[in-house]
Amino acid sequence: SSEVLEAIENVIEGVLQSLAQKKAPVLTVANRTDWRNIEFKDSVGLQMIPGCTTKQIRSDCPQSARRFALMLKILSMIYRMVQSNTYATKRDIYYSDTLLFGSQSVVDQIINDISCMLKIPRRSLHVLSTSKGFVAGNLSYTEEDGTKVNCTCSATVFTVPSNVQGIKNLTSHAKFILIVEKDATFQRLLDDDFFNKVSPCIMITGRGIPDLNTRLLVRKLWDSFQIPIFTLMDADPHGVEIMCVYKYGSVSMSFEAHHLTVPSVKWLGLLPSDLERLNICKDALIPFTKQDENKLTSILKRPYIACQPLWKKELEIMAASKLKAEIQVLTSLSSDYLSRVYLPNKLQFRGWL
């Protein structure tokens, strides 16, 4: 906490020095969304380069003066929370003055900018985000407030903790971790008691694009247990994008890559080549939209695809057919095909990439 307080004090000192010299204060933040500031490293994923380009948030410019003021406002809130050892969610910060902030996304962006500017992980700023991800299966742990969570004893779903950093005493006999793209598939596997039938496993879903807490938990489980991590996604560009976020990270959070990415993640399904292999009826597949085509073209150009020739091959199958499929397409073979046949076979015969 002393590091965080010192970092904030340094920023404010810079503002005061500018004022003393009768200059307009400026805050300098990294261009977090610029691909030119990103390098790909096989062992880490997408990470920000040390000498990345920056942008200035000026107090004397009409376009950025408001943002400058909001950054100082949130810095003061973080400073007070760190001093008093209290926490707030991003929503708490937004609702503390909705008229001032205008929208939740403004608060989210500023907090990420501050985290990047101070080079301090967001959770060390005492700002938590409400988790949307779920976890189930062979896992138990203790939350920071002492609450014991045992996912093992039932088919109950637990929300991913909002303070992943604070959980301890993680225990599991799981043989692997399965990341499931969508909530509906996750619930279906729970109903089929999948995590007990094949072999003990931990199941996680970010319910679409994963939030920070879900990604932190996947990374924490990898660090704790070092067991295989598989992904179960739709065979479409959006599903591939989500899998890449777990494995290699995202451009906007590349400054935190070391805490968030798990480059050992494997693509278990649904593979575009599976659709032909399983003789899925063409009528059950969905034609590409223009958006799908653009997304796939952009993924194929990304630096990590070059070191994944087998992934590239699958993406090329998808690009050639211009067809996509949801995991639910397997129910056209039988209602429990996913948990009874597809996943057990994939795991037994190493059908992952």
mmCIF file of C-alpha atoms in Angstrom:
data_model
loop_
_atom_site.group_PDB
_atom_site.id
_atom_site.type_symbol
_atom_site.label_atom_id
_atom_site.label_comp_id
_atom_site.label_asym_id
_atom_site.label_seq_id
_atom_site.Cartn_x
_atom_site.Cartn_y
_atom_site.Cartn_z
ATOM 1 C CA SER A 1 0.000 0.000 0.000
ATOM 2 C CA SER A 2 2.888 2.414 0.680
ATOM 3 C CA GLU A 3 3.983 1.890 -2.956
ATOM 4 C CA VAL A 4 0.512 2.820 -4.218
ATOM 5 C CA LEU A 5 0.310 5.912 -1.992
ATOM 6 C CA GLU A 6 3.787 7.021 -3.087
ATOM 7 C CA ALA A 7 2.915 6.549 -6.781
ATOM 8 C CA ILE A 8 -0.222 8.702 -6.406
ATOM 9 C CA GLU A 9 1.701 11.333 -4.419
ATOM 10 C CA ASN A 10 4.278 11.542 -7.232
ATOM 11 C CA VAL A 11 1.507 12.234 -9.761
ATOM 12 C CA ILE A 12 -0.033 14.973 -7.580
ATOM 13 C CA GLU A 13 3.412 16.450 -6.924
ATOM 14 C CA GLY A 14 3.891 16.742 -10.698
ATOM 15 C CA VAL A 15 0.545 18.565 -10.981
ATOM 16 C CA LEU A 16 1.491 20.999 -8.167
ATOM 17 C CA GLN A 17 4.926 21.669 -9.689
ATOM 18 C CA SER A 18 3.310 22.568 -13.016
ATOM 19 C CA LEU A 19 0.913 24.939 -11.238
ATOM 20 C CA ALA A 20 3.792 26.532 -9.288
ATOM 21 C CA GLN A 21 5.554 27.179 -12.612
ATOM 22 C CA LYS A 22 2.303 28.624 -14.019
ATOM 23 C CA LYS A 23 2.078 25.771 -16.531
ATOM 24 C CA ALA A 24 -1.037 23.742 -17.301
ATOM 25 C CA PRO A 25 -0.761 20.330 -15.537
ATOM 26 C CA VAL A 26 -0.665 17.264 -17.790
ATOM 27 C CA LEU A 27 -1.152 13.532 -17.116
ATOM 28 C CA THR A 28 0.665 11.122 -19.426
ATOM 29 C CA VAL A 29 -0.906 7.712 -20.085
ATOM 30 C CA ALA A 30 0.073 4.868 -22.401
ATOM 31 C CA ASN A 31 -1.853 4.247 -25.637
ATOM 32 C CA ARG A 32 -3.347 0.983 -24.353
ATOM 33 C CA THR A 33 -5.313 0.108 -27.498
ATOM 34 C CA ASP A 34 -2.575 0.641 -30.093
ATOM 35 C CA TRP A 35 -1.206 -2.601 -31.616
ATOM 36 C CA ARG A 36 2.102 -0.785 -32.256
ATOM 37 C CA ASN A 37 2.661 -0.728 -28.486
ATOM 38 C CA ILE A 38 2.217 -4.480 -28.210
ATOM 39 C CA GLU A 39 4.715 -7.285 -28.652
ATOM 40 C CA PHE A 40 3.925 -10.970 -28.721
ATOM 41 C CA LYS A 41 5.972 -13.279 -26.539
ATOM 42 C CA ASP A 42 5.178 -16.993 -26.693
ATOM 43 C CA SER A 43 5.598 -17.508 -22.929
ATOM 44 C CA VAL A 44 3.488 -14.491 -21.899
ATOM 45 C CA GLY A 45 1.138 -13.541 -24.728
ATOM 46 C CA LEU A 46 0.445 -9.949 -25.734
ATOM 47 C CA GLN A 47 2.471 -7.542 -23.606
ATOM 48 C CA MET A 48 3.086 -3.818 -23.711
ATOM 49 C CA ILE A 49 6.523 -2.753 -24.953
ATOM 50 C CA PRO A 50 8.645 -0.718 -22.489
ATOM 51 C CA GLY A 51 8.975 2.435 -24.651
ATOM 52 C CA CYS A 52 5.371 2.565 -25.794
ATOM 53 C CA THR A 53 3.728 5.650 -27.280
ATOM 54 C CA THR A 54 1.762 7.808 -24.860
ATOM 55 C CA LYS A 55 -0.975 10.398 -24.988
ATOM 56 C CA GLN A 56 -1.313 13.506 -22.861
ATOM 57 C CA ILE A 57 -4.419 14.348 -20.909
ATOM 58 C CA ARG A 58 -4.133 18.116 -20.626
ATOM 59 C CA SER A 59 -5.947 20.326 -18.138
ATOM 60 C CA ASP A 60 -5.948 23.309 -20.539
ATOM 61 C CA CYS A 61 -7.513 21.587 -23.530
ATOM 62 C CA PRO A 62 -11.339 21.520 -23.886
ATOM 63 C CA GLN A 63 -11.257 17.967 -25.286
ATOM 64 C CA SER A 64 -9.410 16.486 -22.276
ATOM 65 C CA ALA A 65 -9.916 18.898 -19.322
ATOM 66 C CA ARG A 66 -12.917 16.921 -18.052
ATOM 67 C CA ARG A 67 -11.042 13.628 -18.269
ATOM 68 C CA PHE A 68 -8.106 15.227 -16.427
ATOM 69 C CA ALA A 69 -10.440 16.290 -13.593
ATOM 70 C CA LEU A 70 -12.092 12.845 -13.412
ATOM 71 C CA MET A 71 -8.692 11.137 -13.205
ATOM 72 C CA LEU A 72 -7.713 13.347 -10.250
ATOM 73 C CA LYS A 73 -11.099 12.673 -8.614
ATOM 74 C CA ILE A 74 -10.671 8.881 -8.899
ATOM 75 C CA LEU A 75 -7.008 9.100 -7.798
ATOM 76 C CA SER A 76 -8.172 10.867 -4.615
ATOM 77 C CA MET A 77 -10.789 8.139 -3.988
ATOM 78 C CA ILE A 78 -8.179 5.393 -4.489
ATOM 79 C CA TYR A 79 -5.772 7.223 -2.160
ATOM 80 C CA ARG A 80 -8.384 7.348 0.619
ATOM 81 C CA MET A 81 -9.297 3.663 0.174
ATOM 82 C CA VAL A 82 -5.681 2.494 0.274
ATOM 83 C CA GLN A 83 -5.037 4.659 3.371
ATOM 84 C CA SER A 84 -8.065 3.280 5.213
ATOM 85 C CA ASN A 85 -7.655 -0.271 3.829
ATOM 86 C CA THR A 86 -11.180 -0.265 2.393
ATOM 87 C CA TYR A 87 -12.359 -1.496 -1.017
ATOM 88 C CA ALA A 88 -14.940 -0.336 -3.533
ATOM 89 C CA THR A 89 -16.259 -1.839 -6.747
ATOM 90 C CA LYS A 90 -16.143 0.088 -10.013
ATOM 91 C CA ARG A 91 -19.917 0.398 -9.724
ATOM 92 C CA ASP A 92 -19.588 1.922 -6.222
ATOM 93 C CA ILE A 93 -17.271 4.569 -7.691
ATOM 94 C CA TYR A 94 -19.681 5.309 -10.541
ATOM 95 C CA TYR A 95 -22.698 5.547 -8.207
ATOM 96 C CA SER A 96 -20.831 7.845 -5.814
ATOM 97 C CA ASP A 97 -21.489 10.590 -8.391
ATOM 98 C CA THR A 98 -23.357 9.411 -11.499
ATOM 99 C CA LEU A 99 -23.864 12.971 -12.807
ATOM 100 C CA LEU A 100 -20.151 13.685 -12.633
ATOM 101 C CA PHE A 101 -18.979 10.450 -14.290
ATOM 102 C CA GLY A 102 -21.770 10.176 -16.833
ATOM 103 C CA SER A 103 -21.385 6.438 -17.480
ATOM 104 C CA GLN A 104 -19.877 3.270 -16.020
ATOM 105 C CA SER A 105 -17.589 2.824 -19.038
ATOM 106 C CA VAL A 106 -15.912 6.205 -18.337
ATOM 107 C CA VAL A 107 -15.057 4.998 -14.814
ATOM 108 C CA ASP A 108 -13.799 1.625 -16.139
ATOM 109 C CA GLN A 109 -11.501 3.255 -18.710
ATOM 110 C CA ILE A 110 -10.082 5.776 -16.248
ATOM 111 C CA ILE A 111 -9.329 3.071 -13.665
ATOM 112 C CA ASN A 112 -7.473 1.026 -16.298
ATOM 113 C CA ASP A 113 -5.588 4.154 -17.428
ATOM 114 C CA ILE A 114 -4.600 4.903 -13.815
ATOM 115 C CA SER A 115 -3.493 1.307 -13.256
ATOM 116 C CA CYS A 116 -1.350 1.459 -16.401
ATOM 117 C CA MET A 117 0.016 4.958 -15.598
ATOM 118 C CA LEU A 118 1.049 3.975 -12.041
ATOM 119 C CA LYS A 119 2.230 0.517 -13.214
ATOM 120 C CA ILE A 120 0.212 -1.013 -10.378
ATOM 121 C CA PRO A 121 -2.321 -3.887 -10.840
ATOM 122 C CA ARG A 122 -5.910 -2.734 -10.509
ATOM 123 C CA ARG A 123 -6.666 -4.911 -7.471
ATOM 124 C CA SER A 124 -3.769 -3.214 -5.584
ATOM 125 C CA LEU A 125 -5.629 0.070 -6.103
ATOM 126 C CA HIS A 126 -8.408 -1.376 -3.863
ATOM 127 C CA VAL A 127 -10.853 -1.242 -6.784
ATOM 128 C CA LEU A 128 -12.812 -4.459 -7.298
ATOM 129 C CA SER A 129 -15.122 -5.352 -10.140
ATOM 130 C CA THR A 130 -18.312 -7.359 -9.783
ATOM 131 C CA SER A 131 -17.684 -10.833 -11.185
ATOM 132 C CA LYS A 132 -19.936 -12.291 -13.856
ATOM 133 C CA GLY A 133 -18.077 -15.613 -14.214
ATOM 134 C CA PHE A 134 -19.045 -18.939 -12.609
ATOM 135 C CA VAL A 135 -16.955 -21.803 -11.250
ATOM 136 C CA ALA A 136 -17.973 -25.365 -10.345
ATOM 137 C CA GLY A 137 -16.434 -28.814 -9.923
ATOM 138 C CA ASN A 138 -13.627 -30.282 -7.851
ATOM 139 C CA LEU A 139 -12.383 -27.209 -5.997
ATOM 140 C CA SER A 140 -12.469 -25.664 -2.550
ATOM 141 C CA TYR A 141 -10.880 -22.478 -1.219
ATOM 142 C CA THR A 142 -11.161 -19.828 1.481
ATOM 143 C CA GLU A 143 -12.138 -16.288 0.556
ATOM 144 C CA GLU A 144 -10.324 -13.296 2.039
ATOM 145 C CA ASP A 145 -13.044 -12.710 4.659
ATOM 146 C CA GLY A 146 -12.719 -16.333 5.852
ATOM 147 C CA THR A 147 -15.760 -17.732 3.969
ATOM 148 C CA LYS A 148 -15.097 -21.353 2.994
ATOM 149 C CA VAL A 149 -16.261 -22.255 -0.510
ATOM 150 C CA ASN A 150 -16.611 -25.899 -1.489
ATOM 151 C CA CYS A 151 -17.639 -26.431 -5.115
ATOM 152 C CA THR A 152 -16.949 -30.195 -4.908
ATOM 153 C CA CYS A 153 -19.902 -31.453 -2.936
ATOM 154 C CA SER A 154 -22.728 -30.506 -5.289
ATOM 155 C CA ALA A 155 -23.690 -29.281 -8.708
ATOM 156 C CA THR A 156 -23.929 -25.773 -7.245
ATOM 157 C CA VAL A 157 -22.504 -22.904 -9.243
ATOM 158 C CA PHE A 158 -20.381 -20.334 -7.417
ATOM 159 C CA THR A 159 -19.693 -16.824 -8.659
ATOM 160 C CA VAL A 160 -16.012 -16.141 -9.260
ATOM 161 C CA PRO A 161 -14.741 -14.182 -6.191
ATOM 162 C CA SER A 162 -14.450 -10.410 -6.632
ATOM 163 C CA ASN A 163 -11.081 -10.444 -4.861
ATOM 164 C CA VAL A 164 -9.246 -13.383 -6.475
ATOM 165 C CA GLN A 165 -5.937 -12.168 -5.060
ATOM 166 C CA GLY A 166 -7.264 -12.710 -1.527
ATOM 167 C CA ILE A 167 -8.382 -16.364 -1.872
ATOM 168 C CA LYS A 168 -6.235 -19.026 -0.217
ATOM 169 C CA ASN A 169 -6.120 -22.707 0.782
ATOM 170 C CA LEU A 170 -7.018 -23.846 -2.733
ATOM 171 C CA THR A 171 -7.414 -27.623 -2.882
ATOM 172 C CA SER A 172 -8.491 -29.845 -5.759
ATOM 173 C CA HIS A 173 -8.116 -33.388 -7.117
ATOM 174 C CA ALA A 174 -9.052 -32.192 -10.608
ATOM 175 C CA LYS A 175 -7.245 -33.736 -13.563
ATOM 176 C CA PHE A 176 -7.946 -30.733 -15.821
ATOM 177 C CA ILE A 177 -9.718 -27.359 -16.034
ATOM 178 C CA LEU A 178 -12.425 -26.793 -18.642
ATOM 179 C CA ILE A 179 -13.169 -23.208 -19.699
ATOM 180 C CA VAL A 180 -16.633 -23.046 -21.245
ATOM 181 C CA GLU A 181 -17.527 -20.067 -23.423
ATOM 182 C CA LYS A 182 -21.224 -19.796 -22.668
ATOM 183 C CA ASP A 183 -23.433 -20.090 -19.635
ATOM 184 C CA ALA A 184 -25.983 -22.375 -21.364
ATOM 185 C CA THR A 185 -23.326 -25.002 -22.212
ATOM 186 C CA PHE A 186 -21.844 -24.691 -18.708
ATOM 187 C CA GLN A 187 -25.275 -25.332 -17.138
ATOM 188 C CA ARG A 188 -25.888 -28.266 -19.472
ATOM 189 C CA LEU A 189 -22.599 -29.920 -18.438
ATOM 190 C CA LEU A 190 -23.529 -29.355 -14.786
ATOM 191 C CA ASP A 191 -26.945 -30.951 -15.292
ATOM 192 C CA ASP A 192 -25.218 -33.953 -16.908
ATOM 193 C CA ASP A 193 -22.856 -34.180 -13.879
ATOM 194 C CA PHE A 194 -19.951 -34.011 -16.351
ATOM 195 C CA PHE A 195 -17.291 -32.940 -13.830
ATOM 196 C CA ASN A 196 -17.739 -36.193 -11.881
ATOM 197 C CA LYS A 197 -18.437 -38.684 -14.664
ATOM 198 C CA VAL A 198 -15.322 -38.575 -16.847
ATOM 199 C CA SER A 199 -12.750 -37.602 -14.248
ATOM 200 C CA PRO A 200 -12.726 -34.891 -11.588
ATOM 201 C CA CYS A 201 -12.322 -31.455 -13.164
ATOM 202 C CA ILE A 202 -12.881 -27.763 -12.517
ATOM 203 C CA MET A 203 -15.273 -25.928 -14.839
ATOM 204 C CA ILE A 204 -15.232 -22.168 -15.396
ATOM 205 C CA THR A 205 -17.262 -19.880 -17.607
ATOM 206 C CA GLY A 206 -16.742 -16.172 -18.202
ATOM 207 C CA ARG A 207 -20.222 -16.164 -19.801
ATOM 208 C CA GLY A 208 -18.889 -14.722 -23.036
ATOM 209 C CA ILE A 209 -15.915 -12.363 -23.054
ATOM 210 C CA PRO A 210 -14.332 -13.001 -19.636
ATOM 211 C CA ASP A 211 -14.089 -10.251 -17.042
ATOM 212 C CA LEU A 212 -10.847 -9.564 -15.208
ATOM 213 C CA ASN A 213 -11.744 -11.720 -12.176
ATOM 214 C CA THR A 214 -12.476 -14.804 -14.294
ATOM 215 C CA ARG A 215 -9.127 -14.405 -16.085
ATOM 216 C CA LEU A 216 -7.342 -13.899 -12.748
ATOM 217 C CA LEU A 217 -8.952 -17.065 -11.354
ATOM 218 C CA VAL A 218 -7.934 -19.163 -14.392
ATOM 219 C CA ARG A 219 -4.367 -17.875 -13.953
ATOM 220 C CA LYS A 220 -4.443 -18.560 -10.178
ATOM 221 C CA LEU A 221 -5.683 -22.137 -10.752
ATOM 222 C CA TRP A 222 -2.917 -22.689 -13.312
ATOM 223 C CA ASP A 223 -0.274 -21.364 -10.884
ATOM 224 C CA SER A 224 -1.699 -23.492 -8.041
ATOM 225 C CA PHE A 225 -2.264 -26.838 -9.767
ATOM 226 C CA GLN A 226 -0.361 -26.841 -13.102
ATOM 227 C CA ILE A 227 -2.957 -29.136 -14.687
ATOM 228 C CA PRO A 228 -4.087 -28.999 -18.354
ATOM 229 C CA ILE A 229 -6.530 -26.208 -19.253
ATOM 230 C CA PHE A 230 -8.920 -26.815 -22.146
ATOM 231 C CA THR A 231 -11.373 -24.446 -23.820
ATOM 232 C CA LEU A 232 -14.815 -25.323 -25.166
ATOM 233 C CA MET A 233 -15.962 -22.581 -27.539
ATOM 234 C CA ASP A 234 -18.376 -22.110 -30.415
ATOM 235 C CA ALA A 235 -16.797 -22.786 -33.819
ATOM 236 C CA ASP A 236 -17.003 -19.148 -34.844
ATOM 237 C CA PRO A 237 -14.666 -16.106 -34.908
ATOM 238 C CA HIS A 238 -16.168 -14.741 -31.668
ATOM 239 C CA GLY A 239 -15.441 -18.007 -29.814
ATOM 240 C CA VAL A 240 -11.867 -18.043 -31.135
ATOM 241 C CA GLU A 241 -11.421 -14.422 -30.008
ATOM 242 C CA ILE A 242 -12.586 -15.295 -26.470
ATOM 243 C CA MET A 243 -10.203 -18.288 -26.320
ATOM 244 C CA CYS A 244 -7.321 -16.014 -27.415
ATOM 245 C CA VAL A 245 -8.148 -13.601 -24.569
ATOM 246 C CA TYR A 246 -7.694 -16.419 -21.998
ATOM 247 C CA LYS A 247 -4.534 -17.718 -23.677
ATOM 248 C CA TYR A 248 -2.736 -14.619 -24.946
ATOM 249 C CA GLY A 249 -4.553 -11.701 -23.334
ATOM 250 C CA SER A 250 -6.124 -8.585 -24.792
ATOM 251 C CA VAL A 251 -4.533 -5.475 -26.244
ATOM 252 C CA SER A 252 -6.169 -3.080 -23.754
ATOM 253 C CA MET A 253 -4.938 -5.081 -20.717
ATOM 254 C CA SER A 254 -1.521 -6.002 -22.161
ATOM 255 C CA PHE A 255 0.199 -3.998 -19.406
ATOM 256 C CA GLU A 256 -1.008 -6.680 -16.955
ATOM 257 C CA ALA A 257 -0.292 -9.702 -19.169
ATOM 258 C CA HIS A 258 1.965 -11.440 -16.620
ATOM 259 C CA HIS A 259 -0.962 -11.779 -14.163
ATOM 260 C CA LEU A 260 -3.696 -12.618 -16.646
ATOM 261 C CA THR A 261 -2.598 -14.846 -19.515
ATOM 262 C CA VAL A 262 -2.227 -18.633 -19.544
ATOM 263 C CA PRO A 263 -0.298 -19.532 -22.744
ATOM 264 C CA SER A 264 -0.650 -23.271 -22.016
ATOM 265 C CA VAL A 265 -4.431 -23.171 -22.737
ATOM 266 C CA LYS A 266 -5.480 -25.781 -25.332
ATOM 267 C CA TRP A 267 -8.319 -25.626 -27.892
ATOM 268 C CA LEU A 268 -10.470 -28.692 -27.224
ATOM 269 C CA GLY A 269 -13.532 -27.813 -29.264
ATOM 270 C CA LEU A 270 -15.676 -27.111 -31.092
ATOM 271 C CA LEU A 271 -13.161 -27.325 -33.958
ATOM 272 C CA PRO A 272 -14.269 -26.410 -37.488
ATOM 273 C CA SER A 273 -12.778 -29.751 -38.634
ATOM 274 C CA ASP A 274 -15.050 -31.565 -36.122
ATOM 275 C CA LEU A 275 -18.116 -30.412 -38.039
ATOM 276 C CA GLU A 276 -17.085 -32.378 -41.129
ATOM 277 C CA ARG A 277 -15.712 -35.298 -39.131
ATOM 278 C CA LEU A 278 -18.996 -35.697 -37.231
ATOM 279 C CA ASN A 279 -21.068 -35.259 -40.387
ATOM 280 C CA ILE A 280 -22.984 -32.319 -38.981
ATOM 281 C CA CYS A 281 -25.807 -31.442 -41.376
ATOM 282 C CA LYS A 282 -25.083 -28.232 -43.329
ATOM 283 C CA ASP A 283 -28.584 -26.970 -42.490
ATOM 284 C CA ALA A 284 -27.589 -26.871 -38.792
ATOM 285 C CA LEU A 285 -24.693 -24.470 -39.529
ATOM 286 C CA ILE A 286 -24.991 -20.671 -39.638
ATOM 287 C CA PRO A 287 -23.721 -18.579 -42.584
ATOM 288 C CA PHE A 288 -21.048 -15.953 -41.838
ATOM 289 C CA THR A 289 -22.023 -12.294 -41.514
ATOM 290 C CA LYS A 290 -19.767 -9.505 -42.814
ATOM 291 C CA GLN A 291 -18.759 -8.912 -39.176
ATOM 292 C CA ASP A 292 -17.686 -12.573 -38.848
ATOM 293 C CA GLU A 293 -15.544 -12.282 -41.985
ATOM 294 C CA ASN A 294 -13.853 -9.109 -40.715
ATOM 295 C CA LYS A 295 -13.231 -10.627 -37.270
ATOM 296 C CA LEU A 296 -11.686 -13.789 -38.748
ATOM 297 C CA THR A 297 -9.479 -11.780 -41.131
ATOM 298 C CA SER A 298 -8.232 -9.714 -38.186
ATOM 299 C CA ILE A 299 -7.522 -12.827 -36.036
ATOM 300 C CA LEU A 300 -5.557 -14.486 -38.874
ATOM 301 C CA LYS A 301 -3.263 -11.426 -38.992
ATOM 302 C CA ARG A 302 -2.442 -11.508 -35.293
ATOM 303 C CA PRO A 303 1.149 -12.332 -34.275
ATOM 304 C CA TYR A 304 0.262 -15.422 -32.206
ATOM 305 C CA ILE A 305 -1.457 -17.263 -35.083
ATOM 306 C CA ALA A 306 1.920 -17.637 -36.854
ATOM 307 C CA CYS A 307 3.181 -19.900 -34.026
ATOM 308 C CA GLN A 308 -0.041 -21.975 -34.022
ATOM 309 C CA PRO A 309 -0.083 -23.705 -37.461
ATOM 310 C CA LEU A 310 -2.816 -26.148 -36.379
ATOM 311 C CA TRP A 311 -5.046 -23.296 -35.218
ATOM 312 C CA LYS A 312 -4.380 -21.487 -38.479
ATOM 313 C CA LYS A 313 -5.503 -24.577 -40.411
ATOM 314 C CA GLU A 314 -8.792 -24.667 -38.459
ATOM 315 C CA LEU A 315 -9.387 -20.966 -39.069
ATOM 316 C CA GLU A 316 -8.741 -21.474 -42.780
ATOM 317 C CA ILE A 317 -11.357 -24.278 -42.847
ATOM 318 C CA MET A 318 -13.811 -21.812 -41.262
ATOM 319 C CA ALA A 319 -12.838 -19.046 -43.721
ATOM 320 C CA ALA A 320 -13.259 -21.358 -46.730
ATOM 321 C CA SER A 321 -16.682 -22.674 -45.672
ATOM 322 C CA LYS A 322 -17.972 -19.270 -44.423
ATOM 323 C CA LEU A 323 -20.058 -21.248 -41.947
ATOM 324 C CA LYS A 324 -20.077 -21.215 -38.169
ATOM 325 C CA ALA A 325 -21.598 -23.415 -35.468
ATOM 326 C CA GLU A 326 -22.602 -23.133 -31.844
ATOM 327 C CA ILE A 327 -21.715 -25.962 -29.425
ATOM 328 C CA GLN A 328 -25.467 -26.688 -29.249
ATOM 329 C CA VAL A 329 -25.231 -28.041 -32.803
ATOM 330 C CA LEU A 330 -24.059 -31.334 -31.235
ATOM 331 C CA THR A 331 -27.573 -31.893 -29.867
ATOM 332 C CA SER A 332 -28.568 -32.624 -33.486
ATOM 333 C CA LEU A 333 -26.667 -35.926 -32.986
ATOM 334 C CA SER A 334 -28.241 -36.653 -29.587
ATOM 335 C CA SER A 335 -29.363 -34.569 -26.605
ATOM 336 C CA ASP A 336 -26.411 -35.550 -24.367
ATOM 337 C CA TYR A 337 -23.818 -36.063 -27.149
ATOM 338 C CA LEU A 338 -21.545 -33.318 -25.761
ATOM 339 C CA SER A 339 -21.072 -34.821 -22.298
ATOM 340 C CA ARG A 340 -21.546 -38.509 -23.161
ATOM 341 C CA VAL A 341 -19.523 -38.845 -26.380
ATOM 342 C CA TYR A 342 -17.817 -35.699 -27.653
ATOM 343 C CA LEU A 343 -15.873 -34.522 -24.591
ATOM 344 C CA PRO A 344 -14.912 -37.999 -23.236
ATOM 345 C CA ASN A 345 -13.542 -38.989 -26.686
ATOM 346 C CA LYS A 346 -11.688 -35.718 -27.111
ATOM 347 C CA LEU A 347 -10.033 -36.106 -23.707
ATOM 348 C CA GLN A 348 -9.230 -39.803 -24.143
ATOM 349 C CA PHE A 349 -7.775 -39.514 -27.651
ATOM 350 C CA ARG A 350 -6.015 -36.154 -27.128
ATOM 351 C CA GLY A 351 -8.198 -34.364 -29.662
ATOM 352 C CA TRP A 352 -7.051 -30.875 -28.706
ATOM 353 C CA LEU A 353 -4.799 -28.305 -30.387
#
